[in-house]
Coordinates of C-alpha atoms in Angstrom, one line a residue:
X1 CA -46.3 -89.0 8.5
X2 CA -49.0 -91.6 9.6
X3 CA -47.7 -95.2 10.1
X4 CA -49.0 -97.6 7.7
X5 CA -53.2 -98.4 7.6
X6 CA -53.3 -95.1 10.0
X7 CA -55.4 -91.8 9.4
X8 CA -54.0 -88.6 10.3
X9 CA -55.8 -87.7 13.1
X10 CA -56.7 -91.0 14.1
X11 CA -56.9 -91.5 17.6
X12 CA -53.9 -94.2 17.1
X13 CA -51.9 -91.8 15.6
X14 CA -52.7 -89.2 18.1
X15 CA -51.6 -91.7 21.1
X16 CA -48.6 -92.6 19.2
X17 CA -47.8 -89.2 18.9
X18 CA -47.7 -88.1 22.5
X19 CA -45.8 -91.4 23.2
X20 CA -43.1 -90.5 20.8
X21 CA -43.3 -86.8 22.7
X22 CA -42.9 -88.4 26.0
X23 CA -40.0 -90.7 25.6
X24 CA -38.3 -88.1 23.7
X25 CA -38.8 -85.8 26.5
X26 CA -37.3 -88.9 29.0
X27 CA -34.5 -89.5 26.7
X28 CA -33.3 -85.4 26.9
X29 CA -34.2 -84.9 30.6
X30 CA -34.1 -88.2 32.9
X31 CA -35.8 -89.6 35.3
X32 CA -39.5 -87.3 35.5
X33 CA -42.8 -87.6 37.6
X34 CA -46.0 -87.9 35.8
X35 CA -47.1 -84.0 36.7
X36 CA -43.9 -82.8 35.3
X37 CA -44.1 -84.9 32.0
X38 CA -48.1 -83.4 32.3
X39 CA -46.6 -80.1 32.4
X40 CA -43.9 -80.1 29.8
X41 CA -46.6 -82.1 27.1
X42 CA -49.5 -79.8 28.3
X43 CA -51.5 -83.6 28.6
X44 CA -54.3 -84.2 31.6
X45 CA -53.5 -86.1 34.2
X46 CA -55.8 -88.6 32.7
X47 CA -53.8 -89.2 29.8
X48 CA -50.5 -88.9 31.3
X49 CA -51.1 -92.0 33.4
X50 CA -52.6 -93.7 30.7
X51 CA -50.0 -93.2 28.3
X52 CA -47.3 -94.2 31.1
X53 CA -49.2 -97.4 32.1
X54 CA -49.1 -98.2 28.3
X55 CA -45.3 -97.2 27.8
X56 CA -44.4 -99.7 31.1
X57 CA -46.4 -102.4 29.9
X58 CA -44.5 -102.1 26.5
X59 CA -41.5 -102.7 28.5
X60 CA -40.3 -98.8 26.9
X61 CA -40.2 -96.8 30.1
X62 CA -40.0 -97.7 34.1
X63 CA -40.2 -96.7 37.6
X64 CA -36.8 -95.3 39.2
X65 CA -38.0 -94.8 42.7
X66 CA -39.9 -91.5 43.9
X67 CA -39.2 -87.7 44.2
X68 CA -39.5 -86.6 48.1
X69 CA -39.5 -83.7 50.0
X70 CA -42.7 -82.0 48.8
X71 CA -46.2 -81.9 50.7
X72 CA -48.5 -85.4 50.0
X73 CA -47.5 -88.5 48.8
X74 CA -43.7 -89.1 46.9
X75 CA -44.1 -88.8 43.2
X76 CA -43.0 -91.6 41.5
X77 CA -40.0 -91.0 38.7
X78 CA -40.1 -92.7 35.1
X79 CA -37.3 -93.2 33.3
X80 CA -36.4 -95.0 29.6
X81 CA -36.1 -98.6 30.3
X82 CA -32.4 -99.1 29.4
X83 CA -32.9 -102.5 27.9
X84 CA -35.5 -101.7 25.8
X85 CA -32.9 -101.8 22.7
X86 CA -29.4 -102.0 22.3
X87 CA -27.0 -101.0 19.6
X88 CA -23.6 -101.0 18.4
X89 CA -21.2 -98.4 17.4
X90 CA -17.5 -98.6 15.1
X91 CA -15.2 -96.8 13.7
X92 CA -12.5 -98.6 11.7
X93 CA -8.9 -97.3 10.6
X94 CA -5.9 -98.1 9.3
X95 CA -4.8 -100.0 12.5
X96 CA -7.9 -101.6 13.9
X97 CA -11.2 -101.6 14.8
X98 CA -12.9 -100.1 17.7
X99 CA -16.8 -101.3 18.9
X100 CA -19.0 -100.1 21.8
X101 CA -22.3 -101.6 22.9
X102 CA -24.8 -99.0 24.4
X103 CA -28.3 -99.7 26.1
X104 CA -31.2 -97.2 24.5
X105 CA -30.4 -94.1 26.9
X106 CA -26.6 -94.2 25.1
X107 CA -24.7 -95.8 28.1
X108 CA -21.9 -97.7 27.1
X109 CA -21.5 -101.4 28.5
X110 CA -18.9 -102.8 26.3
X111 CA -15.7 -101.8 24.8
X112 CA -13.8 -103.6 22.2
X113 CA -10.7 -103.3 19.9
X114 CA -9.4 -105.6 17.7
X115 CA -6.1 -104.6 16.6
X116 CA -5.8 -105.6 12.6
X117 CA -3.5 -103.9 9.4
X118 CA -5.7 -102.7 7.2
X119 CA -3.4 -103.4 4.4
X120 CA -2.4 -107.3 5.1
X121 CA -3.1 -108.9 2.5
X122 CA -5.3 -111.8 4.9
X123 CA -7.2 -108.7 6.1
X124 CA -8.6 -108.4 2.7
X125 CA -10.7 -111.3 3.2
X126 CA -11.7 -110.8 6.4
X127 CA -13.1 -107.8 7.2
X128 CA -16.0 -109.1 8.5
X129 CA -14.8 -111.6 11.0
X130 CA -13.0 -108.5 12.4
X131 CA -15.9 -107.0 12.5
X132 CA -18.0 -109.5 14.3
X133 CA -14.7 -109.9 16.9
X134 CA -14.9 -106.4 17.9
X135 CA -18.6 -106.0 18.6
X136 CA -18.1 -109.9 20.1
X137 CA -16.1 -109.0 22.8
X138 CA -18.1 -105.8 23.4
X139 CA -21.2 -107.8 23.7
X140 CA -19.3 -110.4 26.0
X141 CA -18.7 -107.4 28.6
X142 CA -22.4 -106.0 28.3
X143 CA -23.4 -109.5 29.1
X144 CA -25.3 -109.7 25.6
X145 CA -25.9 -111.1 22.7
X146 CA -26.5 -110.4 18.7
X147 CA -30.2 -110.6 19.2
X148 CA -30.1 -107.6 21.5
X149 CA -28.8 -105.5 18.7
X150 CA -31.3 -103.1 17.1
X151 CA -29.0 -101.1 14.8
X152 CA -25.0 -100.9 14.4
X153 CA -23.6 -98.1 12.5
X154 CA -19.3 -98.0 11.4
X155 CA -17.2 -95.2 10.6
X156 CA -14.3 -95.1 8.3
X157 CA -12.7 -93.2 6.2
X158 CA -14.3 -92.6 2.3
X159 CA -17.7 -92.9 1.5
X160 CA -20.0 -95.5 0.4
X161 CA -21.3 -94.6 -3.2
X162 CA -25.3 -95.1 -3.0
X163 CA -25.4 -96.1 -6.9
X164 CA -23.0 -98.8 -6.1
X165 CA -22.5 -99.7 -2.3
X166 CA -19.1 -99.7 -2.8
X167 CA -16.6 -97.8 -0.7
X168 CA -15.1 -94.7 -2.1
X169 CA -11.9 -92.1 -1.5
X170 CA -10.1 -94.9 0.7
X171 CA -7.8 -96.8 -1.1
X172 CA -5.7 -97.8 2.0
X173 CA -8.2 -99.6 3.2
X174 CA -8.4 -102.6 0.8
X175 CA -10.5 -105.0 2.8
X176 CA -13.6 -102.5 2.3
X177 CA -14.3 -102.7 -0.9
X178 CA -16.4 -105.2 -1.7
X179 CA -20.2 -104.7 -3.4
X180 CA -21.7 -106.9 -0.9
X181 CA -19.7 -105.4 2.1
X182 CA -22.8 -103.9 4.3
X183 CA -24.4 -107.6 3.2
X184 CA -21.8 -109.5 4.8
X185 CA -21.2 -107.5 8.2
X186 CA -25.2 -107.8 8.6
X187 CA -24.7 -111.5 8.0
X188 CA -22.2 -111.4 11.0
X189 CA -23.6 -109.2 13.1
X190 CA -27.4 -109.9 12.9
X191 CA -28.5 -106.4 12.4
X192 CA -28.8 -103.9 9.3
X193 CA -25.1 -102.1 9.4
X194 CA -24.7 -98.5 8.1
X195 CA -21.1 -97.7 7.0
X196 CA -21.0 -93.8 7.5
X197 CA -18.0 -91.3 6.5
X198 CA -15.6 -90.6 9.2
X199 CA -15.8 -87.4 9.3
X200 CA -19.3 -87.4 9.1
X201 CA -20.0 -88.7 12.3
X202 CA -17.1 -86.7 13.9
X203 CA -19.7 -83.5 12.7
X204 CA -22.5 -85.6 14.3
X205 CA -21.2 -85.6 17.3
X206 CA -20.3 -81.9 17.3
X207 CA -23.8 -81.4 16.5
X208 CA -25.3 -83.0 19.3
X209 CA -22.9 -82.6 22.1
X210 CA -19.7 -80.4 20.8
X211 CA -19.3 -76.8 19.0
X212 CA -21.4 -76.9 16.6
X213 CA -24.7 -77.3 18.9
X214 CA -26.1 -74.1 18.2
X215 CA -25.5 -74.2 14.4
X216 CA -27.5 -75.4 11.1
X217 CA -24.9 -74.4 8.3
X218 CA -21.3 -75.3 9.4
X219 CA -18.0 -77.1 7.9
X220 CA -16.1 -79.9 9.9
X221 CA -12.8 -79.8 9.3
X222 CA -10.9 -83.1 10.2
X223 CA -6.9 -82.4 10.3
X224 CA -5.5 -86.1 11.1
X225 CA -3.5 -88.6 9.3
X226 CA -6.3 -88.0 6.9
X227 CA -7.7 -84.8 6.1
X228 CA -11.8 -84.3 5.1
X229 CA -14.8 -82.2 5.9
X230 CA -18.3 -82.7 6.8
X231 CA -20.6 -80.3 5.3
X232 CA -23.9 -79.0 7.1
X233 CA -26.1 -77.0 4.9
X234 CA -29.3 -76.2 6.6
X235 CA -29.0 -79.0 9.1
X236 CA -28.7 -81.4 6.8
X237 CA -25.6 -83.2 6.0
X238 CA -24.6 -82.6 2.4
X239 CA -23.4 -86.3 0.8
X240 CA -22.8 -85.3 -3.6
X241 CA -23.5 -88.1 -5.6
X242 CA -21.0 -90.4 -5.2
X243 CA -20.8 -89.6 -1.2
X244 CA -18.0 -87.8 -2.0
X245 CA -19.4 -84.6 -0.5
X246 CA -16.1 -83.3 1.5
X247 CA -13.1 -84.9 0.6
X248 CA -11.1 -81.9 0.6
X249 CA -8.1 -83.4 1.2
X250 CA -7.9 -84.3 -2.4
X251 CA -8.4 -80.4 -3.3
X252 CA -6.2 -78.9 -5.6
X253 CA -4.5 -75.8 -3.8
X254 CA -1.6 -73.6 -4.2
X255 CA 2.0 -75.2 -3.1
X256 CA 0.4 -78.7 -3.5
X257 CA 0.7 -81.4 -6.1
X258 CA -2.7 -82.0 -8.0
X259 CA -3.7 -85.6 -6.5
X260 CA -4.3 -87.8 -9.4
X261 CA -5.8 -91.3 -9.8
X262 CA -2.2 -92.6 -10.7
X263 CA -0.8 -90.2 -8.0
X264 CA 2.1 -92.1 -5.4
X265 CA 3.0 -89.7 -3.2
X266 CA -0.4 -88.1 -3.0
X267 CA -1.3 -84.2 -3.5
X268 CA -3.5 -82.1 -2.7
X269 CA -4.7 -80.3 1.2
X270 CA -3.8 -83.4 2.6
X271 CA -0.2 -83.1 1.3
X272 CA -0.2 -79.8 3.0
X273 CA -2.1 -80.2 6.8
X274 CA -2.3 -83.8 7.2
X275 CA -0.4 -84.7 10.7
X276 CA 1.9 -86.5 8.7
X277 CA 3.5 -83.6 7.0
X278 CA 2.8 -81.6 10.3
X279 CA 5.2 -83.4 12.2
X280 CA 8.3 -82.7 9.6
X281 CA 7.8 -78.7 9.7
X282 CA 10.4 -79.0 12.3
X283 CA 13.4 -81.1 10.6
X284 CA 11.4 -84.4 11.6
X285 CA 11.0 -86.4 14.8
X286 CA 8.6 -83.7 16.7
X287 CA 5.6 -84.6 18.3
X288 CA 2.1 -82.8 16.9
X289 CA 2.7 -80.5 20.5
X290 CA 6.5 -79.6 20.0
X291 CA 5.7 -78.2 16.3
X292 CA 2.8 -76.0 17.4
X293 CA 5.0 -74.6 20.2
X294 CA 7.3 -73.4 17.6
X295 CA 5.8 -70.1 16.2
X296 CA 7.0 -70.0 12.6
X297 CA 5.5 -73.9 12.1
X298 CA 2.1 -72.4 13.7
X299 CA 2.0 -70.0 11.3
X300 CA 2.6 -72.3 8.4
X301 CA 0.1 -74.6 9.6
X302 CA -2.4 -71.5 10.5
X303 CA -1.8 -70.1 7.0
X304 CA -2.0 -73.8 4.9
X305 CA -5.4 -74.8 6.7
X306 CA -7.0 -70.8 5.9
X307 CA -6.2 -71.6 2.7
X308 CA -8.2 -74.5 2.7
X309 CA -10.8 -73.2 4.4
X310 CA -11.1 -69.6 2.2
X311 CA -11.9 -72.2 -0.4
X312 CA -14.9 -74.2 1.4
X313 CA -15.9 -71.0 2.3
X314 CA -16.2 -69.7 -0.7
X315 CA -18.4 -72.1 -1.9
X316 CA -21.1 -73.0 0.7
X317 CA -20.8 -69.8 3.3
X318 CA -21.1 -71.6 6.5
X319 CA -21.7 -69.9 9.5
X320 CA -19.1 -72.0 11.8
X321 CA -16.3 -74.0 10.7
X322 CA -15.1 -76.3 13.6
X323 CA -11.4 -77.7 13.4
X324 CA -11.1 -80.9 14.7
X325 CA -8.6 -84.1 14.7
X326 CA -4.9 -84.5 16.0
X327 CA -3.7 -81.6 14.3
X328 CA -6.7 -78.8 15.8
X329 CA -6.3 -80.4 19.2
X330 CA -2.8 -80.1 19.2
X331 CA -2.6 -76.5 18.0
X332 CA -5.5 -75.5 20.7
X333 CA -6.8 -72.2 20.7
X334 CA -3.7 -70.7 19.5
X335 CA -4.0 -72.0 16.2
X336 CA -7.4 -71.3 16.2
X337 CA -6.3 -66.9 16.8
X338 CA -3.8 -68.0 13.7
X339 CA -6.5 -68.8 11.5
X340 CA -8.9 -66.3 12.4
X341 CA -6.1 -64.1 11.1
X342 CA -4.9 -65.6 8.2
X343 CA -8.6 -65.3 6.6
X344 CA -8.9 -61.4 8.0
X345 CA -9.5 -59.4 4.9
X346 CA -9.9 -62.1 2.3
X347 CA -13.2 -61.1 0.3
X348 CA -15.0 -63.7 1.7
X349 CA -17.3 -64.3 4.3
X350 CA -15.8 -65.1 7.7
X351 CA -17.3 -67.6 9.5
X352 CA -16.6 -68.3 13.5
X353 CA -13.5 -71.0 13.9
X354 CA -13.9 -72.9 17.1
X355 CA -11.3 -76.1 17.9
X356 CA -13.3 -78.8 18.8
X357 CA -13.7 -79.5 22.8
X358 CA -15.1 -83.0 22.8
X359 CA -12.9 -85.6 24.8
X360 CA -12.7 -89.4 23.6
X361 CA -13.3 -90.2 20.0
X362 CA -15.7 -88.2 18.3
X363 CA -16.5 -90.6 15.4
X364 CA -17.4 -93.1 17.5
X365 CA -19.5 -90.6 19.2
X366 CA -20.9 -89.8 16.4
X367 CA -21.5 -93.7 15.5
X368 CA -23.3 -94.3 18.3
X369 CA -25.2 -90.9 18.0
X370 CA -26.4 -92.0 15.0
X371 CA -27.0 -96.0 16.0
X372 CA -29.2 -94.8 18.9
X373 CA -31.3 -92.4 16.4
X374 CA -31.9 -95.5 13.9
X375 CA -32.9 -97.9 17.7
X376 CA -35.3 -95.0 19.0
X377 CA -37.2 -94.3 15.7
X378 CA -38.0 -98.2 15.8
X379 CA -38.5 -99.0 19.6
X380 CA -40.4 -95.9 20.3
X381 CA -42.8 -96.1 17.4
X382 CA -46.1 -97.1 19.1
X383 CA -48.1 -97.1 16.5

């Protein structure tokens, strides 16, 4: 789409076009010479260096010395200029808040947690300061400040309703409720804020850099303290119309309570996989690991989370479903097998099961994913 008082076609649109094309290709591969960024764009040398000398007087890309070792003179290497934006990335559960700071290319230069009950009552009222103390100290270490923030995206668990702007399906999180909430930590923070799902973000980050590169139409499953789904239909991330697109932790199963709005003790898939009730399969007191190495509570597990799955499946036919959270990693590839058995023969399609291989934590991965997409469709509109 042409920017605004543009033509399609337009030499200005045209130009911005191949600059998008060019940072894009800077951003995916690094440091290039001109005659390789001529080559991959299929633009004359002509334009090439006009388009670079326009990109480095915009203060968007830079020399990073030259490429040797080839006949005639070094090539000079461009590369993004990393402080052409910076963003922030969250992700906020029951015990904290974490926050990273990242430069444009995605390189993290400041890490913050602020430690905080997300059911004190005093926590209630100050979500926001907590907030702005996390990404605070993460600006601190980058040596930065709010005014170098271009976007800042925060994960939690639930969903924000897009008729209301209220936060959904996480009652244990109190202090996230409020109408105005994405108002007040923009306020704080001095950039628009987008509060994104968890889980999500954890499929994000899969997409981009995990298991589910190579796919379009695939299931997250999240198997933590909480239990939800992200579900990719097409490449595009399916949401409902409350948000609530994937909370199959509430899902009514066999062997599980029906969770209801007056519910106590909770019900549902969650009351079946969640690591909480994981960790008792044994008598109580094992670790995540310990139960997995025991083969009759792998099974249990294997056979509880098909049973799940056979029913996501059985609505949206996804072509992957990737396990991931405390549970899948503990469990590994052999729960993985388990699964893959436990849905053999069902009249269903079977979709590939893969565990989840990225290290650190994918929804702030997936947070900052998503924060640099929001930072790059600004900054390296030219138009």
């Amino acid at each position: 789409m042409a920017a605004a008082g543009t033509t399609p076609g337009t030499p200005s649109v045209l130009r911005a076009m191949n600059d998008r094309a060019v940072l894009d290709l800077l951003v995916a591969h690094g440091p290039l010479t001109r005659t390789r960024i001529g080559e991959l764009t299929g633009l004359s040398k002509p334009t090439t260096s006009q388009l670079l000398g326009r990109l480095e007087a915009a203060g968007l890309v830079h020399t990073t010395g030259s490429l040797s070792g080839r006949p005639g003179p070094n090539a000079l290497l461009y590369e993004i200029d990393p402080g052409a934006a910076h963003v922030a990335a969250l992700s906020a559960d029951p015990t904290g808040i974490t926050a990273l700071v990242a430069d444009i290319t995605g390189t993290v230069l400041g890490r913050e947690r602020v430690e905080a009950d997300a059911v004190a009552e005093d926590v209630r009222h100050r979500t926001a300061q907590l907030v702005a103390e996390a990404v605070d100290g993460a600006l601190r270490q980058a040596g930065l400040g709010h005014d170098d923030l271009r976007a800042a995206v925060i994960g939690t668990p639930g969903a924000i309703d897009p008729q209301t702007g209220q936060l959904r399906y996480a009652p244990h999180l109190p202090g996230w409720h409020s109408r105005t909430l994405r108002d007040d930590l923009a306020a704080v923070l001095g950039t628009p804020v987008d509060i994104e799902n968890d889980v999500n973000l954890a499929a994000v980050a899969e997409q981009y850099e995990g298991a589910a590169q190579d796919n379009d139409n695939y299931v997250l499953t999240w198997l933590d303290e909480g239990v939800g789904a992200a579900i990719v239909l097409g490449g595009t991330l399916l949401r409902g119309a409350t948000g609530g697109a994937g909370e199959i932790g509430y899902m009514p199963l066999p062997g599980a309570p029906l969770e209801r709005a007056d519910s106590e003790n909770g019900g549902g898939f969650e009351s079946l996989v969640s690591a909480y009730v994981v960790r008792e399969l044994t008598g109580g007191g094992a670790t995540l690991e310990e139960v997995m190495a025991d083969d009759a509570a792998l099974g249990e597990v294997a056979r509880r989370i098909a049973t799940g799955i056979a029913a996501v499946v059985a609505v949206v036919d996804p072509e992957l479903v990737v396990l991931s959270g405390s549970v899948a990693q503990a469990g590994g590839d052999k729960l993985r097998v388990r699964v893959e058995e436990e849905l053999t023969g069902l009249a269903l399609p079977r979709p590939q099961i893969r565990i989840s291989e990225l290290d650190g934590d994918p929804i702030l991965t997936g947070a900052l994913r998503s924060a640099l997409t929001q930072a790059r469709d600004q900054v390296f509109n030219t138009a």
